[in-house]
Tab-separated table of C-alpha atoms in Angstrom:
chain	number	residue	atom	x	y	z
G	1275	MET	CA	129.011	178.621	112.882
G	1276	THR	CA	127.421	178.001	116.277
G	1277	PHE	CA	123.830	177.009	116.928
G	1278	LYS	CA	121.439	176.012	119.729
G	1279	ALA	CA	120.569	172.367	120.237
G	1280	LEU	CA	119.262	169.914	122.794
G	1281	TRP	CA	122.110	167.564	123.686
G	1282	ALA	CA	121.301	164.111	125.061
G	1283	THR	CA	123.894	162.225	127.080
G	1284	LYS	CA	123.728	159.154	129.299
G	1285	PRO	CA	126.204	159.710	132.148
G	1286	LYS	CA	124.829	156.817	134.223
G	1287	ASP	CA	121.567	154.872	133.902
G	1288	SER	CA	119.338	157.791	132.885
G	1289	ILE	CA	119.323	160.195	129.947
G	1290	LEU	CA	120.294	163.826	130.541
G	1291	VAL	CA	119.020	166.415	128.037
G	1292	GLU	CA	120.503	169.916	128.106
G	1293	LEU	CA	120.311	173.031	125.948
G	1294	LYS	CA	123.777	173.562	124.475
G	1295	GLN	CA	125.612	175.823	122.052
G	1296	LEU	CA	127.245	173.634	119.392
G	1297	ASP	CA	129.233	174.285	116.218
G	1298	ASP	CA	129.184	172.832	112.722
G	1299	GLU	CA	132.055	170.480	113.508
G	1300	GLN	CA	129.672	168.576	115.802
G	1301	LEU	CA	127.198	167.882	112.994
G	1302	MET	CA	127.202	164.356	111.599
G	1303	PRO	CA	128.086	163.312	108.042
G	1304	GLY	CA	125.591	164.023	105.270
G	1305	ASP	CA	125.381	165.663	101.865
G	1306	VAL	CA	122.762	168.300	102.710
G	1307	THR	CA	122.995	170.999	105.413
G	1308	ILE	CA	119.716	172.513	106.591
G	1309	ALA	CA	118.803	175.645	108.498
G	1310	VAL	CA	116.105	174.141	110.715
G	1311	GLU	CA	113.010	176.227	111.408
G	1312	TYR	CA	110.692	173.867	113.274
G	1313	SER	CA	110.595	170.426	114.826
G	1314	THR	CA	107.870	168.724	116.842
G	1315	VAL	CA	107.239	166.418	119.804
G	1316	ASN	CA	105.845	162.955	119.040
G	1317	TYR	CA	105.176	159.986	121.308
G	1318	LYS	CA	108.416	158.441	120.057
G	1319	ASP	CA	110.281	161.596	121.097
G	1320	GLY	CA	108.864	161.115	124.587
G	1321	LEU	CA	110.140	157.536	124.628
G	1322	ALA	CA	113.545	158.685	123.389
G	1323	ILE	CA	114.113	161.518	125.840
G	1324	SER	CA	112.749	159.641	128.851
G	1325	GLY	CA	114.711	156.489	128.085
G	1326	ARG	CA	111.550	154.401	128.415
G	1327	ALA	CA	112.510	152.736	125.149
G	1328	PRO	CA	115.994	152.459	123.609
G	1329	VAL	CA	115.250	154.856	120.753
G	1330	ILE	CA	118.555	156.707	121.093
G	1331	GLN	CA	121.236	154.170	120.248
G	1332	THR	CA	124.348	156.345	120.389
G	1333	PHE	CA	125.378	159.139	122.758
G	1334	PRO	CA	125.787	162.059	122.756
G	1335	LEU	CA	122.999	162.827	120.293
G	1336	ILE	CA	120.609	165.597	119.315
G	1337	PRO	CA	117.083	164.110	119.689
G	1338	GLY	CA	114.027	164.890	117.552
G	1339	ILE	CA	112.627	162.569	114.878
G	1340	ASP	CA	111.290	165.410	112.685
G	1341	LEU	CA	112.572	168.623	111.180
G	1342	ALA	CA	111.597	171.159	108.538
G	1343	GLY	CA	113.683	173.978	107.145
G	1344	VAL	CA	115.657	175.372	104.226
G	1345	VAL	CA	118.661	173.828	102.479
G	1346	GLU	CA	121.794	175.903	103.060
G	1347	ALA	CA	124.290	173.736	101.189
G	1348	SER	CA	124.078	170.512	99.192
G	1349	SER	CA	126.359	168.180	97.272
G	1350	ASN	CA	123.329	166.023	96.421
G	1351	PRO	CA	122.123	166.819	92.873
G	1352	ALA	CA	118.477	166.446	93.910
G	1353	PHE	CA	118.658	169.451	96.260
G	1354	GLN	CA	120.030	172.956	96.112
G	1355	ALA	CA	120.308	175.934	98.435
G	1356	GLY	CA	116.923	177.476	99.093
G	1357	ASP	CA	114.889	174.269	98.781
G	1358	ARG	CA	112.258	173.853	101.488
G	1359	VAL	CA	112.479	170.337	102.911
G	1360	VAL	CA	111.105	168.012	105.565
G	1361	VAL	CA	112.594	164.920	107.216
G	1362	ASN	CA	110.554	162.329	109.132
G	1363	GLY	CA	112.165	159.387	110.891
G	1364	TRP	CA	115.005	157.533	109.187
G	1365	ALA	CA	117.939	157.523	111.634
G	1366	LEU	CA	117.042	160.831	113.292
G	1367	SER	CA	117.191	160.574	117.100
G	1368	GLN	CA	118.441	156.990	116.832
G	1369	THR	CA	121.972	157.045	115.408
G	1370	HIS	CA	121.947	160.467	113.715
G	1371	HIS	CA	121.428	163.968	115.099
G	1372	GLY	CA	117.772	164.964	114.936
G	1373	GLY	CA	115.572	168.032	114.739
G	1374	TYR	CA	115.986	169.691	118.137
G	1375	ALA	CA	118.613	172.087	116.815
G	1376	GLN	CA	118.922	175.151	114.627
G	1377	ARG	CA	121.045	173.265	112.108
G	1378	ALA	CA	121.189	169.740	110.713
G	1379	ARG	CA	123.286	167.780	108.239
G	1380	VAL	CA	121.605	164.701	106.777
G	1381	CYS	CA	121.568	162.317	103.825
G	1382	GLY	CA	119.703	163.773	100.869
G	1383	GLU	CA	117.904	160.447	100.390
G	1384	TRP	CA	116.021	161.180	103.610
G	1385	LEU	CA	114.580	164.479	102.397
G	1386	VAL	CA	111.213	165.276	100.862
G	1387	LYS	CA	110.686	168.633	99.186
G	1388	LEU	CA	107.917	170.418	101.032
G	1389	PRO	CA	104.714	170.932	99.015
G	1390	ASP	CA	104.020	174.617	98.299
G	1391	THR	CA	100.803	174.270	100.300
G	1392	PHE	CA	102.709	174.108	103.584
G	1393	SER	CA	105.005	176.412	105.503
G	1394	ALA	CA	107.729	174.796	107.624
G	1395	LYS	CA	105.550	175.531	110.646
G	1396	GLN	CA	102.564	173.732	109.136
G	1397	ALA	CA	104.781	170.824	108.054
G	1398	MET	CA	105.811	170.281	111.660
G	1399	ALA	CA	102.262	170.763	112.891
G	1400	ILE	CA	101.776	167.632	110.769
G	1401	GLY	CA	105.120	165.961	111.552
G	1402	THR	CA	105.591	162.226	111.885
G	1403	ALA	CA	102.197	161.930	113.588
G	1404	GLY	CA	100.306	163.456	110.669
G	1405	TYR	CA	102.431	161.708	108.069
G	1406	THR	CA	101.712	158.413	109.869
G	1407	ALA	CA	98.003	159.236	109.885
G	1408	MET	CA	98.163	159.750	106.117
G	1409	LEU	CA	99.985	156.453	105.599
G	1410	SER	CA	97.181	154.829	107.595
G	1411	VAL	CA	94.474	156.455	105.477
G	1412	LEU	CA	96.269	155.277	102.339
G	1413	ALA	CA	96.322	151.727	103.748
G	1414	LEU	CA	92.557	151.873	104.365
G	1415	GLU	CA	92.047	152.997	100.771
G	1416	GLN	CA	94.329	150.235	99.488
G	1417	GLY	CA	92.172	147.802	101.470
G	1418	GLY	CA	89.116	148.976	99.572
G	1419	ILE	CA	87.592	150.798	102.560
G	1420	THR	CA	85.641	153.629	100.956
G	1421	PRO	CA	83.273	155.977	102.851
G	1422	ASP	CA	80.212	153.994	101.744
G	1423	LYS	CA	81.529	150.827	103.465
G	1424	GLY	CA	80.771	152.111	106.966
G	1425	ASP	CA	82.230	153.905	109.965
G	1426	ILE	CA	85.959	154.237	110.681
G	1427	LEU	CA	87.212	154.036	114.273
G	1428	VAL	CA	90.242	156.038	115.428
G	1429	THR	CA	91.775	155.091	118.787
G	1430	GLY	CA	93.961	157.394	120.847
G	1431	ALA	CA	91.917	160.051	119.123
G	1432	SER	CA	93.073	163.124	121.036
G	1433	GLY	CA	96.753	162.441	120.336
G	1434	GLY	CA	98.740	163.605	117.333
G	1435	VAL	CA	98.068	160.701	114.962
G	1436	GLY	CA	94.444	160.467	116.037
G	1437	SER	CA	93.742	164.181	115.640
G	1438	ILE	CA	95.167	164.393	112.123
G	1439	ALA	CA	93.524	161.091	111.139
G	1440	ILE	CA	90.097	162.403	112.141
G	1441	ALA	CA	90.623	165.620	110.181
G	1442	LEU	CA	91.735	163.694	107.086
G	1443	LEU	CA	89.022	161.032	107.203
G	1444	SER	CA	86.190	163.485	107.773
G	1445	LYS	CA	87.278	165.643	104.824
G	1446	LEU	CA	87.404	162.529	102.643
G	1447	GLY	CA	83.777	161.760	103.522
G	1448	TYR	CA	84.162	159.021	106.132
G	1449	ARG	CA	82.000	158.899	109.253
G	1450	VAL	CA	84.512	158.800	112.101
G	1451	LEU	CA	84.208	157.317	115.588
G	1452	ALA	CA	86.806	158.691	118.020
G	1453	SER	CA	87.942	156.588	120.990
G	1454	THR	CA	89.662	158.476	123.804
G	1455	GLY	CA	90.375	158.297	127.511
G	1456	ARG	CA	89.861	162.053	127.728
G	1457	LEU	CA	86.134	162.560	127.242
G	1458	ALA	CA	86.577	166.227	128.155
G	1459	GLU	CA	88.090	166.575	124.676
G	1460	ALA	CA	84.833	165.553	122.960
G	1461	THR	CA	84.153	169.080	121.679
G	1462	TYR	CA	87.674	169.281	120.250
G	1463	LEU	CA	87.352	165.898	118.540
G	1464	LYS	CA	83.993	166.812	117.022
G	1465	SER	CA	85.483	170.091	115.755
G	1466	LEU	CA	87.996	167.965	113.817
G	1467	GLY	CA	85.174	165.926	112.280
G	1468	ALA	CA	84.362	163.062	114.662
G	1469	ALA	CA	80.703	162.011	114.483
G	1470	GLU	CA	80.809	160.165	117.828
G	1471	VAL	CA	83.211	160.043	120.772
G	1472	LEU	CA	83.650	156.726	122.624
G	1473	ASP	CA	85.197	156.046	126.028
G	1474	ARG	CA	88.371	154.027	125.520
G	1475	SER	CA	87.449	151.814	128.490
G	1476	ILE	CA	85.030	149.862	126.269
G	1477	LEU	CA	88.033	148.684	124.246
G	1478	SER	CA	90.991	148.640	126.638
G	1479	ALA	CA	90.078	145.610	128.790
G	1480	PRO	CA	90.269	141.956	127.644
G	1481	GLY	CA	87.252	141.059	125.510
G	1482	ALA	CA	85.642	138.317	123.446
G	1483	PRO	CA	87.619	136.984	120.464
G	1484	LEU	CA	84.785	137.968	118.134
G	1485	GLY	CA	82.128	140.626	118.670
G	1486	PRO	CA	79.432	142.483	116.751
G	1487	GLU	CA	80.537	144.197	113.535
G	1488	LYS	CA	80.664	147.913	114.420
G	1489	TRP	CA	83.033	149.561	111.919
G	1490	ALA	CA	84.398	148.952	108.439
G	1491	GLY	CA	87.937	149.869	109.364
G	1492	ALA	CA	90.064	151.484	112.018
G	1493	ILE	CA	93.280	153.371	112.716
G	1494	ASP	CA	94.760	152.099	115.975
G	1495	THR	CA	97.490	153.905	117.909
G	1496	CYS	CA	97.245	151.851	121.092
G	1497	GLY	CA	98.060	148.175	120.528
G	1498	GLY	CA	97.398	145.675	123.325
G	1499	ASN	CA	93.827	144.801	124.255
G	1500	THR	CA	92.548	147.856	122.387
G	1501	LEU	CA	93.812	146.582	119.041
G	1502	VAL	CA	92.497	143.078	119.792
G	1503	ASN	CA	89.008	144.421	120.558
G	1504	VAL	CA	89.071	146.708	117.524
G	1505	LEU	CA	89.763	143.706	115.286
G	1506	ALA	CA	87.073	141.624	117.004
G	1507	GLN	CA	84.446	144.259	116.124
G	1508	THR	CA	85.552	145.102	112.579
G	1509	GLY	CA	83.170	144.225	109.761
G	1510	TYR	CA	83.681	141.556	107.117
G	1511	ARG	CA	86.666	142.264	104.810
G	1512	GLY	CA	87.563	145.290	106.894
G	1513	THR	CA	91.026	146.805	107.299
G	1514	VAL	CA	92.672	147.928	110.531
G	1515	THR	CA	95.959	149.832	110.588
G	1516	ALA	CA	98.348	149.511	113.541
G	1517	CYS	CA	100.733	152.425	114.007
G	1518	GLY	CA	101.263	152.824	117.765
G	1519	LEU	CA	101.621	151.144	121.124
G	1520	ALA	CA	100.303	153.733	123.573
G	1521	GLN	CA	98.596	150.977	125.593
G	1522	SER	CA	100.985	148.078	125.002
G	1523	MET	CA	103.266	146.372	122.504
G	1524	ASP	CA	101.578	143.063	123.344
G	1525	PHE	CA	99.014	141.501	121.011
G	1526	PRO	CA	96.922	138.892	122.902
G	1527	ALA	CA	94.696	138.181	119.929
G	1528	SER	CA	92.593	135.420	118.392
G	1529	MET	CA	92.732	134.225	114.801
G	1530	LEU	CA	88.928	134.353	114.505
G	1531	PRO	CA	88.602	137.880	113.036
G	1532	PHE	CA	91.167	137.049	110.360
G	1533	ILE	CA	89.692	133.695	109.363
G	1534	LEU	CA	85.943	134.207	109.877
G	1535	ARG	CA	85.754	137.827	108.702
G	1536	ASN	CA	88.750	138.082	106.381
G	1537	ILE	CA	90.089	141.094	108.290
G	1538	THR	CA	93.339	142.731	107.153
G	1539	LEU	CA	95.733	144.056	109.786
G	1540	ALA	CA	98.094	146.538	108.123
G	1541	GLY	CA	101.247	147.570	109.951
G	1542	ILE	CA	102.304	151.197	109.423
G	1543	ASP	CA	106.014	152.021	109.528
G	1544	SER	CA	106.857	155.712	109.275
G	1545	VAL	CA	110.586	155.439	110.058
G	1546	ASN	CA	111.908	153.492	107.062
G	1547	ALA	CA	109.048	153.908	104.590
G	1548	PRO	CA	110.341	154.102	100.988
G	1549	GLN	CA	110.744	157.509	99.428
G	1550	GLN	CA	107.836	157.185	96.997
G	1551	ALA	CA	105.467	156.335	99.862
G	1552	ARG	CA	106.645	159.456	101.697
G	1553	ILE	CA	106.215	161.677	98.651
G	1554	THR	CA	102.717	160.280	98.046
G	1555	ALA	CA	101.772	160.835	101.694
G	1556	TRP	CA	102.918	164.464	101.649
G	1557	GLU	CA	101.184	165.100	98.332
G	1558	ARG	CA	97.956	163.680	99.737
G	1559	LEU	CA	98.339	165.716	102.931
G	1560	ALA	CA	98.609	168.839	100.776
G	1561	GLN	CA	95.426	167.799	98.970
G	1562	ASP	CA	93.307	166.353	101.781
G	1563	LEU	CA	94.185	168.100	105.045
G	1564	ASP	CA	92.050	171.054	106.143
G	1565	LEU	CA	94.577	173.665	107.330
G	1566	GLU	CA	92.014	175.316	109.596
G	1567	LYS	CA	91.539	172.017	111.416
G	1568	LEU	CA	95.317	171.568	111.539
G	1569	GLY	CA	95.514	174.871	113.375
G	1570	LEU	CA	93.081	173.587	116.006
G	1571	THR	CA	95.442	170.731	116.876
G	1572	THR	CA	98.580	172.789	117.505
G	1573	GLN	CA	100.507	174.369	120.369
G	1574	GLU	CA	103.997	175.889	120.056
G	1575	ILE	CA	106.943	175.577	122.452
G	1576	THR	CA	110.675	176.346	122.602
G	1577	LEU	CA	113.610	173.940	122.683
G	1578	GLN	CA	113.926	174.445	126.420
G	1579	GLN	CA	110.368	173.217	126.992
G	1580	VAL	CA	110.798	169.968	125.034
G	1581	PRO	CA	111.798	167.640	127.941
G	1582	GLU	CA	108.771	168.672	130.008
G	1583	VAL	CA	106.324	168.247	127.114
G	1584	ALA	CA	107.940	164.933	126.146
G	1585	GLN	CA	107.095	163.610	129.605
G	1586	GLN	CA	103.550	164.967	129.394
G	1587	ILE	CA	102.941	163.234	126.065
G	1588	LEU	CA	103.850	159.869	127.638
G	1589	GLU	CA	101.343	160.576	130.418
G	1590	GLY	CA	98.583	161.243	127.870
G	1591	LYS	CA	98.308	164.905	128.877
G	1592	VAL	CA	99.048	166.486	125.497
G	1593	ARG	CA	96.265	167.168	123.013
G	1594	GLY	CA	96.991	167.152	119.299
G	1595	ARG	CA	100.323	168.371	117.984
G	1596	THR	CA	103.203	170.237	119.618
G	1597	LEU	CA	105.446	172.414	117.461
G	1598	VAL	CA	109.006	173.243	118.486
G	1599	ASN	CA	110.242	176.641	117.298
G	1600	VAL	CA	113.999	175.969	117.383
G	1601	ASN	CA	114.813	179.659	116.872
G	1602	ALA	CA	112.675	181.023	119.707
């Protein structure tokens, strides 16, 4: 059986991504074969396709860290033909073929059965970005940050993680502050549930090691000076989750927020998170995500458009979530 896929090679020093017609013999080992319906474009996909970070570790490879579709064949007893499934992270787009294809063969241990609430299209409107946002919300809850404790700040608010995080937090009753470098998106962010929109410039430059207490917790997608300033202005016994490095992977921080205010910095890993954490996150997404707001975050593209959009997402020009219809 032949199928369409994006095929990444590295003939010299740069990565070349082309739309190819492949066959099942080019799929990688796995115990579950999936007819893919949708994938998505995340910041990590932009890093992978551009080569700005060594995400892809073996060539040639089909990129795409997410996929959703229907099981066609399985030798794994946990799955059978017809099951609707989603895969986020694991080895996809690193050492194993990913979601930018009409077919995939993967390890059953990577799969989560899709909640009945979601179609494959909605699952990829969520994707790794939304699943990461949910893991971050769960970490805030585990830190004891309830809506009555105070405001929650979301940085990189107009991106995929930020958009879904705002929608989730607002539905759960939190008052959300949205930090963005794209103030023209203020109406969009408020439609998702943000109470206030802040210019990212107030957080992105070097600041004092300790500042006034402005929020009870935060979800940070930026790293660098932004994360340092977020911590410096978090209230006593607050929790901040770190799940991105859109500004920088550096962390030029002080110990003062941790010692004087007992702040918790919680790292969020979506790639290798244990299966139960993934199942819990998807169950909570089914319960807590407003599907109308999810629709506001989404645009849809074809496989052929992925390289262009991947570059745009690195330049901060993409709002919300980008779906990839692999069959279009």
